[in-house]
Each structure stands twice: as C-alpha cells, then as structure tokens.
mmCIF file of C-alpha atoms in Angstrom:
data_model
loop_
_atom_site.group_PDB
_atom_site.id
_atom_site.type_symbol
_atom_site.label_atom_id
_atom_site.label_comp_id
_atom_site.label_asym_id
_atom_site.label_seq_id
_atom_site.Cartn_x
_atom_site.Cartn_y
_atom_site.Cartn_z
ATOM 1 C CA ALA J 1 113.072 113.380 114.919
ATOM 2 C CA LEU J 2 112.353 113.766 111.200
ATOM 3 C CA ASP J 3 112.414 117.553 111.465
ATOM 4 C CA MET J 4 115.855 117.364 113.087
ATOM 5 C CA VAL J 5 117.407 114.833 110.697
ATOM 6 C CA LEU J 6 115.973 115.747 107.266
ATOM 7 C CA PRO J 7 117.923 119.041 106.796
ATOM 8 C CA LYS J 8 121.173 117.073 107.146
ATOM 9 C CA PHE J 9 120.322 114.726 104.239
ATOM 10 C CA ASP J 10 120.396 116.761 101.047
ATOM 11 C CA ILE J 11 119.472 113.809 98.812
ATOM 12 C CA PHE J 12 116.135 113.385 100.620
ATOM 13 C CA ASN J 13 115.459 117.083 101.117
ATOM 14 C CA VAL J 14 114.473 117.641 97.468
ATOM 15 C CA ARG J 15 111.526 117.699 95.112
ATOM 16 C CA LEU J 16 111.327 116.512 91.507
ATOM 17 C CA LYS J 17 110.872 119.066 88.721
ATOM 18 C CA LYS J 18 110.086 118.532 85.064
ATOM 19 C CA GLY J 19 112.127 120.245 82.341
ATOM 20 C CA ILE J 20 111.879 120.153 78.549
ATOM 21 C CA PHE J 21 114.503 117.426 78.164
ATOM 22 C CA TRP J 22 114.834 115.839 81.595
ATOM 23 C CA TYR J 23 113.662 115.681 85.196
ATOM 24 C CA TYR J 24 115.807 117.362 87.820
ATOM 25 C CA PHE J 25 115.961 117.908 91.582
ATOM 26 C CA GLU J 26 115.753 121.159 93.493
ATOM 27 C CA THR J 27 115.891 121.780 97.238
ATOM 28 C CA ASN J 28 112.484 121.424 98.852
ATOM 29 C CA LEU J 29 111.805 124.427 101.079
ATOM 30 C CA ARG J 30 108.519 123.127 102.460
ATOM 31 C CA GLU J 31 108.078 121.547 105.891
ATOM 32 C CA ALA J 32 108.939 117.894 106.324
ATOM 33 C CA PRO J 33 106.085 115.549 105.342
ATOM 34 C CA LEU J 34 103.611 114.669 108.058
ATOM 35 C CA VAL J 35 104.425 111.520 110.013
ATOM 36 C CA TYR J 36 101.213 109.498 110.238
ATOM 37 C CA GLU J 37 99.843 106.235 111.608
ATOM 38 C CA GLU J 38 99.856 103.489 108.980
ATOM 39 C CA GLU J 39 96.329 102.517 107.969
ATOM 40 C CA ASP J 40 96.649 101.192 104.429
ATOM 41 C CA TYR J 41 98.806 98.986 102.230
ATOM 42 C CA PRO J 42 102.473 100.003 101.862
ATOM 43 C CA CYS J 43 104.279 101.168 98.723
ATOM 44 C CA ARG J 44 101.337 103.098 97.314
ATOM 45 C CA PHE J 45 101.770 106.010 94.904
ATOM 46 C CA ILE J 46 103.083 109.104 96.689
ATOM 47 C CA GLU J 47 100.900 112.122 95.962
ATOM 48 C CA ALA J 48 103.402 114.969 95.652
ATOM 49 C CA TYR J 49 101.172 117.844 96.777
ATOM 50 C CA ALA J 50 99.721 115.984 99.776
ATOM 51 C CA ASN J 51 103.249 114.978 100.816
ATOM 52 C CA ASN J 52 104.725 118.512 100.606
ATOM 53 C CA ASN J 53 106.459 117.436 97.360
ATOM 54 C CA TYR J 54 108.759 115.015 99.175
ATOM 55 C CA MET J 55 109.472 111.621 97.619
ATOM 56 C CA PHE J 56 109.452 109.589 100.792
ATOM 57 C CA ARG J 57 106.924 108.774 103.510
ATOM 58 C CA LEU J 58 107.440 108.156 107.219
ATOM 59 C CA SER J 59 104.773 106.347 109.212
ATOM 60 C CA TYR J 60 104.343 104.130 112.258
ATOM 61 C CA TYR J 61 102.181 101.267 113.411
ATOM 62 C CA LYS J 62 102.311 100.464 117.125
ATOM 63 C CA GLN J 63 106.069 99.995 117.727
ATOM 64 C CA ARG J 64 107.075 99.741 114.058
ATOM 65 C CA ILE J 65 108.562 102.668 112.122
ATOM 66 C CA ASN J 66 108.168 102.617 108.317
ATOM 67 C CA LEU J 67 110.158 104.549 105.727
ATOM 68 C CA GLU J 68 108.933 104.377 102.119
ATOM 69 C CA VAL J 69 111.296 105.783 99.489
ATOM 70 C CA PHE J 70 110.931 106.543 95.795
ATOM 71 C CA HIS J 71 113.897 104.716 94.220
ATOM 72 C CA VAL J 72 115.017 107.779 92.261
ATOM 73 C CA LEU J 73 116.364 109.245 95.521
ATOM 74 C CA SER J 74 118.539 106.387 96.656
ATOM 75 C CA ASP J 75 118.957 102.630 96.782
ATOM 76 C CA GLY J 76 118.502 100.340 99.782
ATOM 77 C CA LEU J 77 121.718 101.374 101.500
ATOM 78 C CA GLY J 78 120.925 105.082 101.313
ATOM 79 C CA ALA J 79 117.366 104.528 102.567
ATOM 80 C CA ILE J 80 118.552 102.381 105.474
ATOM 81 C CA THR J 81 121.110 105.040 106.420
ATOM 82 C CA PHE J 82 118.397 107.727 106.493
ATOM 83 C CA LEU J 83 115.996 105.529 108.480
ATOM 84 C CA ARG J 84 118.694 104.543 110.967
ATOM 85 C CA GLU J 85 119.475 108.176 111.793
ATOM 86 C CA ILE J 86 115.782 109.005 112.207
ATOM 87 C CA VAL J 87 115.388 106.066 114.600
ATOM 88 C CA TYR J 88 118.518 107.054 116.547
ATOM 89 C CA GLN J 89 117.176 110.590 116.951
ATOM 90 C CA TYR J 90 113.720 109.321 117.918
ATOM 91 C CA LEU J 91 115.220 107.076 120.601
ATOM 92 C CA ARG J 92 117.266 109.945 122.009
ATOM 93 C CA LEU J 93 114.093 112.027 122.266
ATOM 94 C CA ALA J 94 112.072 109.172 123.772
ATOM 95 C CA HIS J 95 114.601 107.890 126.312
ATOM 96 C CA THR J 96 116.328 110.283 128.696
ATOM 97 C CA GLU J 97 119.041 107.706 129.476
ATOM 98 C CA LEU J 98 120.150 108.030 125.842
ATOM 99 C CA SER J 99 119.769 111.791 125.518
ATOM 100 C CA ASP J 100 121.890 112.344 128.622
ATOM 101 C CA ASN J 101 124.834 110.427 127.143
ATOM 102 C CA LEU J 102 124.534 110.981 123.373
ATOM 103 C CA GLU J 103 124.521 114.186 121.340
ATOM 104 C CA ASP J 104 121.881 115.021 118.718
ATOM 105 C CA ARG J 105 124.142 114.539 115.728
ATOM 106 C CA LEU J 106 124.659 111.969 112.998
ATOM 107 C CA SER J 107 126.595 108.842 113.887
ATOM 108 C CA SER J 108 130.198 108.589 112.766
ATOM 109 C CA GLU J 109 129.500 105.743 110.298
ATOM 110 C CA THR J 110 126.886 107.752 108.379
ATOM 111 C CA SER J 111 128.064 109.176 105.070
ATOM 112 C CA LEU J 112 126.527 112.283 103.485
ATOM 113 C CA ASN J 113 128.560 111.824 100.323
ATOM 114 C CA LYS J 114 126.541 112.836 97.218
ATOM 115 C CA GLU J 115 129.017 111.703 94.595
ATOM 116 C CA ASP J 116 127.637 110.376 91.314
ATOM 117 C CA SER J 117 129.640 107.169 91.412
ATOM 118 C CA TYR J 118 128.249 106.042 88.065
ATOM 119 C CA ILE J 119 129.863 108.996 86.295
ATOM 120 C CA LYS J 120 133.064 108.772 88.307
ATOM 121 C CA ASN J 121 133.620 105.103 87.484
ATOM 122 C CA PHE J 122 132.359 105.170 83.906
ATOM 123 C CA LYS J 123 135.058 103.972 81.515
ATOM 124 C CA LYS J 124 133.687 103.507 78.026
ATOM 125 C CA ALA J 125 130.557 102.376 76.241
ATOM 126 C CA HIS J 126 129.771 98.680 76.213
ATOM 127 C CA PRO J 127 127.231 96.672 74.238
ATOM 128 C CA LYS J 128 123.868 96.091 75.853
ATOM 129 C CA ASN J 129 123.979 93.007 78.068
ATOM 130 C CA TYR J 130 120.570 93.033 79.763
ATOM 131 C CA LYS J 131 118.296 90.039 79.433
ATOM 132 C CA SER J 132 115.270 90.701 77.189
ATOM 133 C CA GLU J 133 113.995 87.143 76.593
ATOM 134 C CA LYS J 134 110.593 86.677 78.204
ATOM 135 C CA ALA J 135 110.756 84.799 81.503
ATOM 136 C CA PHE J 136 108.295 82.507 83.248
ATOM 137 C CA ILE J 137 105.518 84.533 84.925
ATOM 138 C CA LEU J 138 103.895 83.454 88.183
ATOM 139 C CA LYS J 139 100.122 83.475 87.827
ATOM 140 C CA GLY J 140 97.156 82.836 90.111
ATOM 141 C CA HIS J 141 94.446 84.630 92.075
ATOM 142 C CA MET J 142 95.435 88.264 92.537
ATOM 143 C CA PHE J 143 94.926 90.888 95.215
ATOM 144 C CA PRO J 144 92.929 93.944 94.097
ATOM 145 C CA LYS J 145 94.988 96.613 92.352
ATOM 146 C CA GLU J 146 97.522 98.447 94.578
ATOM 147 C CA LYS J 147 97.204 95.796 97.291
ATOM 148 C CA PHE J 148 99.552 92.924 98.020
ATOM 149 C CA GLY J 149 100.480 90.463 100.732
ATOM 150 C CA ILE J 150 103.638 90.430 102.860
ATOM 151 C CA ILE J 151 105.211 87.346 104.444
ATOM 152 C CA HIS J 152 108.266 87.455 106.723
ATOM 153 C CA GLY J 153 110.439 84.378 107.079
ATOM 154 C CA TYR J 154 112.928 84.383 109.974
ATOM 155 C CA ILE J 155 116.144 82.355 109.713
ATOM 156 C CA ASP J 156 118.883 81.835 112.293
ATOM 157 C CA ILE J 157 122.056 83.133 110.647
ATOM 158 C CA ILE J 158 124.350 80.624 112.353
ATOM 159 C CA ASP J 159 122.294 77.708 111.041
ATOM 160 C CA LEU J 160 122.070 79.333 107.601
ATOM 161 C CA LYS J 161 125.823 79.841 107.378
ATOM 162 C CA ARG J 162 126.397 76.210 108.341
ATOM 163 C CA VAL J 163 124.124 74.959 105.542
ATOM 164 C CA CYS J 164 125.684 77.335 103.004
ATOM 165 C CA LYS J 165 129.163 76.142 103.948
ATOM 166 C CA GLU J 166 128.076 72.535 103.454
ATOM 167 C CA LYS J 167 126.720 73.409 100.009
ATOM 168 C CA GLY J 168 129.750 75.541 99.079
ATOM 169 C CA VAL J 169 127.692 78.634 98.247
ATOM 170 C CA SER J 170 127.149 82.118 99.649
ATOM 171 C CA ILE J 171 124.045 83.101 101.595
ATOM 172 C CA ASN J 172 122.775 85.152 98.656
ATOM 173 C CA GLN J 173 123.324 82.298 96.201
ATOM 174 C CA PHE J 174 121.591 79.853 98.543
ATOM 175 C CA LEU J 175 118.491 81.992 99.065
ATOM 176 C CA VAL J 176 118.113 82.929 95.388
ATOM 177 C CA GLY J 177 118.624 79.292 94.401
ATOM 178 C CA THR J 178 116.102 78.082 96.981
ATOM 179 C CA LEU J 179 113.383 80.429 95.736
ATOM 180 C CA MET J 180 113.996 79.457 92.111
ATOM 181 C CA TRP J 181 113.934 75.764 93.037
ATOM 182 C CA SER J 182 110.592 76.363 94.812
ATOM 183 C CA ILE J 183 109.134 77.992 91.690
ATOM 184 C CA TYR J 184 110.403 75.110 89.546
ATOM 185 C CA LYS J 185 108.960 72.570 91.982
ATOM 186 C CA GLU J 186 105.549 74.151 92.584
ATOM 187 C CA TYR J 187 104.741 75.878 89.281
ATOM 188 C CA LEU J 188 106.454 73.630 86.737
ATOM 189 C CA ASN J 189 106.114 70.402 88.741
ATOM 190 C CA GLU J 190 109.735 69.620 87.766
ATOM 191 C CA ALA J 191 108.803 69.495 84.067
ATOM 192 C CA PRO J 192 110.942 70.898 81.213
ATOM 193 C CA SER J 193 110.189 74.428 80.035
ATOM 194 C CA ASP J 194 111.104 76.473 76.970
ATOM 195 C CA ILE J 195 110.710 79.617 79.089
ATOM 196 C CA PRO J 196 113.392 80.229 81.752
ATOM 197 C CA ILE J 197 112.841 81.050 85.393
ATOM 198 C CA ARG J 198 114.856 84.213 85.954
ATOM 199 C CA ALA J 199 115.525 86.321 89.033
ATOM 200 C CA CYS J 200 116.670 89.934 88.905
ATOM 201 C CA VAL J 201 119.334 90.395 91.600
ATOM 202 C CA PRO J 202 120.454 93.977 92.418
ATOM 203 C CA VAL J 203 124.119 94.312 93.403
ATOM 204 C CA ASN J 204 125.528 97.079 95.623
ATOM 205 C CA LEU J 205 128.452 98.537 93.642
ATOM 206 C CA ARG J 206 130.086 100.466 96.482
ATOM 207 C CA PRO J 207 132.455 97.709 97.687
ATOM 208 C CA TYR J 208 133.694 97.092 94.131
ATOM 209 C CA PHE J 209 134.483 100.743 93.360
ATOM 210 C CA ASN J 210 135.454 102.125 96.775
ATOM 211 C CA SER J 211 132.399 104.389 96.996
ATOM 212 C CA ILE J 212 130.584 105.764 100.052
ATOM 213 C CA THR J 213 127.892 107.678 98.171
ATOM 214 C CA THR J 214 124.364 107.830 99.569
ATOM 215 C CA LYS J 215 122.953 108.209 96.055
ATOM 216 C CA ASN J 216 121.931 105.280 93.879
ATOM 217 C CA PHE J 217 124.885 103.058 93.010
ATOM 218 C CA PHE J 218 123.862 99.552 92.062
ATOM 219 C CA ALA J 219 123.593 97.244 89.059
ATOM 220 C CA VAL J 220 121.337 94.282 88.391
ATOM 221 C CA VAL J 221 122.312 90.794 87.269
ATOM 222 C CA SER J 222 119.964 87.972 86.314
ATOM 223 C CA ALA J 223 120.106 84.448 87.703
ATOM 224 C CA THR J 224 118.646 82.100 85.090
ATOM 225 C CA PHE J 225 117.455 78.495 85.265
ATOM 226 C CA LYS J 226 115.988 76.924 82.124
ATOM 227 C CA PRO J 227 114.921 73.326 82.844
ATOM 228 C CA GLU J 228 115.642 71.412 79.646
ATOM 229 C CA GLU J 229 115.073 68.011 81.260
ATOM 230 C CA GLU J 230 112.861 66.586 83.992
ATOM 231 C CA HIS J 231 113.469 66.239 87.719
ATOM 232 C CA TYR J 232 116.396 68.513 88.528
ATOM 233 C CA SER J 233 117.445 68.029 92.130
ATOM 234 C CA PHE J 234 117.716 70.945 94.566
ATOM 235 C CA ASP J 235 121.523 70.713 94.523
ATOM 236 C CA GLU J 236 121.566 70.813 90.714
ATOM 237 C CA VAL J 237 119.422 73.956 90.577
ATOM 238 C CA LEU J 238 121.452 75.552 93.377
ATOM 239 C CA GLY J 239 124.697 74.795 91.534
ATOM 240 C CA ILE J 240 123.394 76.343 88.291
ATOM 241 C CA ILE J 241 122.252 79.524 90.073
ATOM 242 C CA ALA J 242 125.421 79.863 92.177
ATOM 243 C CA THR J 243 127.648 79.523 89.094
ATOM 244 C CA ASP J 244 125.531 81.992 87.104
ATOM 245 C CA LEU J 245 125.685 84.633 89.837
ATOM 246 C CA LYS J 246 129.383 84.087 90.515
ATOM 247 C CA GLU J 247 130.266 84.586 86.839
ATOM 248 C CA GLN J 248 128.229 87.792 86.578
ATOM 249 C CA ILE J 249 129.125 89.477 89.858
ATOM 250 C CA THR J 250 132.651 90.595 89.022
ATOM 251 C CA LYS J 251 133.983 94.128 88.919
ATOM 252 C CA GLU J 252 134.640 93.920 85.176
ATOM 253 C CA ASN J 253 131.143 92.706 84.298
ATOM 254 C CA LEU J 254 129.399 95.134 86.663
ATOM 255 C CA GLU J 255 131.371 98.001 85.129
ATOM 256 C CA LYS J 256 130.172 96.960 81.686
ATOM 257 C CA MET J 257 126.583 96.930 82.855
ATOM 258 C CA PHE J 258 126.384 100.413 84.326
ATOM 259 C CA SER J 259 128.687 101.907 81.698
ATOM 260 C CA TYR J 260 126.113 101.032 79.043
ATOM 261 C CA ASN J 261 123.520 103.081 80.949
ATOM 262 C CA VAL J 262 125.883 105.992 81.532
ATOM 263 C CA ALA J 263 126.860 106.031 77.852
ATOM 264 C CA SER J 264 123.175 106.415 76.940
ATOM 265 C CA GLU J 265 122.807 109.221 79.467
ATOM 266 C CA LYS J 266 125.846 111.054 78.060
ATOM 267 C CA SER J 267 124.729 110.692 74.425
ATOM 268 C CA LEU J 268 124.159 114.168 72.974
ATOM 269 C CA LEU J 269 121.613 112.770 70.554
ATOM 270 C CA LEU J 270 119.514 111.201 73.305
ATOM 271 C CA ARG J 271 119.870 114.227 75.574
ATOM 272 C CA ALA J 272 118.260 116.362 72.851
ATOM 273 C CA VAL J 273 115.147 114.157 72.714
ATOM 274 C CA PRO J 274 112.147 115.879 74.383
ATOM 275 C CA LEU J 275 111.095 114.509 77.751
ATOM 276 C CA PHE J 276 107.667 113.274 76.637
ATOM 277 C CA VAL J 277 109.329 111.076 73.996
ATOM 278 C CA LYS J 278 111.814 109.741 76.551
ATOM 279 C CA ASN J 279 108.947 108.896 78.898
ATOM 280 C CA ILE J 280 107.239 106.785 76.222
ATOM 281 C CA ALA J 281 110.480 104.995 75.380
ATOM 282 C CA MET J 282 111.383 104.356 79.029
ATOM 283 C CA LYS J 283 107.947 102.886 79.772
ATOM 284 C CA ASN J 284 108.463 100.398 76.951
ATOM 285 C CA VAL J 285 111.963 99.561 78.195
ATOM 286 C CA TYR J 286 110.623 99.082 81.717
ATOM 287 C CA ARG J 287 107.827 96.746 80.600
ATOM 288 C CA THR J 288 110.248 94.681 78.516
ATOM 289 C CA SER J 289 112.757 94.355 81.360
ATOM 290 C CA ALA J 290 110.001 93.485 83.866
ATOM 291 C CA ARG J 291 108.748 90.665 81.634
ATOM 292 C CA ALA J 292 112.320 89.381 81.298
ATOM 293 C CA ASN J 293 112.359 88.410 85.001
ATOM 294 C CA THR J 294 110.155 86.068 86.989
ATOM 295 C CA THR J 295 111.024 87.761 90.255
ATOM 296 C CA THR J 296 113.372 90.220 91.939
ATOM 297 C CA ILE J 297 115.421 89.338 95.016
ATOM 298 C CA THR J 298 117.423 92.053 96.742
ATOM 299 C CA ASN J 299 119.778 91.580 99.678
ATOM 300 C CA ILE J 300 120.107 94.743 101.753
ATOM 301 C CA GLY J 301 122.756 93.031 103.875
ATOM 302 C CA SER J 302 123.529 93.062 107.577
ATOM 303 C CA MET J 303 122.298 96.079 109.527
ATOM 304 C CA ASP J 304 124.942 97.689 111.748
ATOM 305 C CA ILE J 305 123.318 99.345 114.762
ATOM 306 C CA GLN J 306 125.334 101.147 117.435
ATOM 307 C CA GLU J 307 125.479 99.223 120.684
ATOM 308 C CA GLU J 308 123.686 101.923 122.710
ATOM 309 C CA TYR J 309 120.518 101.551 120.589
ATOM 310 C CA ARG J 310 120.355 97.765 120.106
ATOM 311 C CA GLN J 311 118.210 97.032 123.163
ATOM 312 C CA TYR J 312 115.447 99.226 121.710
ATOM 313 C CA ILE J 313 115.417 97.657 118.222
ATOM 314 C CA ASP J 314 113.958 94.184 117.789
ATOM 315 C CA LYS J 315 113.699 93.644 114.012
ATOM 316 C CA ILE J 316 114.695 95.313 110.757
ATOM 317 C CA TYR J 317 113.312 94.304 107.379
ATOM 318 C CA ALA J 318 112.641 95.672 103.889
ATOM 319 C CA VAL J 319 109.623 95.368 101.575
ATOM 320 C CA LEU J 320 109.755 95.614 97.779
ATOM 321 C CA SER J 321 106.855 97.166 95.900
ATOM 322 C CA MET J 322 105.046 95.358 93.096
ATOM 323 C CA SER J 323 105.653 95.959 89.394
ATOM 324 C CA PRO J 324 103.868 94.737 86.233
ATOM 325 C CA GLY J 325 104.824 91.195 85.273
ATOM 326 C CA GLN J 326 106.482 90.292 88.584
ATOM 327 C CA ASN J 327 103.878 89.007 91.013
ATOM 328 C CA LEU J 328 106.338 87.858 93.673
ATOM 329 C CA LYS J 329 109.443 89.622 94.999
ATOM 330 C CA GLY J 330 111.816 89.024 97.864
ATOM 331 C CA SER J 331 114.016 91.184 100.054
ATOM 332 C CA ILE J 332 116.685 89.979 102.474
ATOM 333 C CA CYS J 333 117.832 91.849 105.550
ATOM 334 C CA SER J 334 119.727 90.642 108.623
ATOM 335 C CA TYR J 335 120.093 92.097 112.096
ATOM 336 C CA GLN J 336 122.085 90.556 114.923
ATOM 337 C CA ASN J 337 121.553 86.753 114.677
ATOM 338 C CA THR J 338 118.416 86.746 112.512
ATOM 339 C CA LEU J 339 117.952 87.038 108.765
ATOM 340 C CA VAL J 340 114.528 88.108 107.499
ATOM 341 C CA PHE J 341 113.441 87.005 104.027
ATOM 342 C CA THR J 342 110.395 89.156 103.199
ATOM 343 C CA PHE J 343 108.110 88.218 100.323
ATOM 344 C CA SER J 344 105.902 90.765 98.579
ATOM 345 C CA SER J 345 103.163 88.946 96.670
ATOM 346 C CA ALA J 346 100.378 90.149 94.422
ATOM 347 C CA LEU J 347 99.069 86.572 94.515
ATOM 348 C CA THR J 348 96.574 85.662 97.224
#
C-alpha cells in the first residue's frame, strides 16, 4: 500500500539536504522505507540512512497502523491525509469486497496542493508576539531518555458537547482549560504562583485563509493562567482560558503571528547568515520557547472517513513527541462518536 501511495504525495517523497545557507528538499529516488512491526517506543530519532533518507516511518502492531512524521514535512492535517490514503489502499488490498467496488486511486477529498500558504498570505512584518516568560514546569520521576508513557482517554462526543454548551465554551477551550485546572489543582495545590501555567495551542490556519495545502500551515497561541490568589474554582480557570484563546484565535492576530516568521525568512540579511550559525541561533530560540510553555495541546479535529471503510476502522488517535522542558503533552482527535485525548508523558 505504501509503495502505491507514496509516489502520489510529493511532500513525503523527499529527502532533506544541507546547503551553505539553508536546508532544502529534493525528490527521494530510493525505495519506500521498510514497513516494520513496532517493537520500541514511538517518536524516536529517524536515522536517515537506515530509513532510505525518508523523514517518516510506517509500522504496525497487531491491528494498529502507525505513521510517524518529521514535522518539517507537514502538520497534523497533512500527516492524517497521507495515513488515511495508505489505510484506504491497504484495506482495498486486504479485502476483496472493497477492491471489487473501489479503484486504486486517491479519494476525492484528498488534496495534493503544495502551495506555501505562509508566503501567499503574508502581508507585512509585525512585531514579535511570542511568549518568552518562563512558565511553570511539571517535574517528577522521569522515564529513561527517549522513552515516555502514553495514556488514551476516551470521551463520548455527545456528552462532551452537552457539557461544553452548559459552560458556554468550545470543546477545545474546555479540554485545554480542564488540563490547566488539573495542573493548578495537583501541582500548585490551588496556591498562588508568580510563574504562570501556560499551554501552547497549535491552530490550523487553513479555514481562516481558504487554503487546502498539504504542507505546514499552522500558528501557535498560548493559553495562560497565572494564579494570583488562592482557590480558583474550575469555572473561573475555564473562563480565563476560554477568553484568552478566543481573543488570540482571530484571523488578524494569526496573520500577525506567522507574518513575523515569514518576514524573518525573507530578510536578506538573515538569509546570508551561514547555516551553522542559524542552527545555533534556532536551538536557542527553540529552548527559550519550550521553557515558555508548561505543555502543548493540539487538536487534530474530527476524522472524516469514507463510509465504505468505516467498518474496518475502530479508533484514530495522535501522539505528540517529547521536547525539552515540556514533560507532558496532549493531542485530541475524534472519530465517529468518540473523542480521544492522548497524553504523552515523560513522567512516570
């Protein structure tokens, strides 16, 4: 299935090359990476040579199919699109009742658009607006390096929507607020803190800018709760988080956020800086931004599966990899009537 689908997805059929001033992609002419049985922790470093220079891995464990993707290729939506087509093709090969009625081609809802939507929608430079203040860090007993725990929480979407309606918030606001309330309750014991609890929340930009690109097109906002008094109630914390997210997630503000990045990319002065200097600078920027957030929570959204394939697919979920300074992360993914909130934790 991978051999049949990969040539159709140009953004995944590449390898990363190093130049004097920048990294760049070129078409990968080697065979597709070997599909293997999962036997270790997920989200490990991808050895380029051993993986035929591809920047994704495909594996299986019993009846589960895993796709691991280096974020430079695409965001969650692009990865899900690629995985969905691989699964469709696999099911057509595995089940004659499907292969007899369906052709071996991409589904009509799959986009192969490779537009750089950041460049297309860039307007003008804006001042930096990322959070850099150090955030509260979750500490405790840790897994050994490169290992982490995964917990799946399953929620009935109908019940969840009912509760969110009662609270007057969106599903995303409710789940982000609930996690931040839990951190406040369990780690701070409802005490005041000079250091804020902050969650990095990626936002899919496609609906705001009429884009169908399969390349990366997202921005990140930060939901912040700084307890200045004692004993905030759940509803108080939820209200603070919902308001914070609502004010940030607007087309105007999101445009400002990614335009700052694009302006840096287009700067002739920065483009002339050698790659090894950029690497040092970007590592420092990454460490600073990681310390500015307690956690990351990403909502992949609702998975749309064609009716013919639904009986063969039981669950869909996403797992975020670990990064320095953030010892707990969450990813949200829903399919049919169930939402899965998956926690990645470096804490035992």
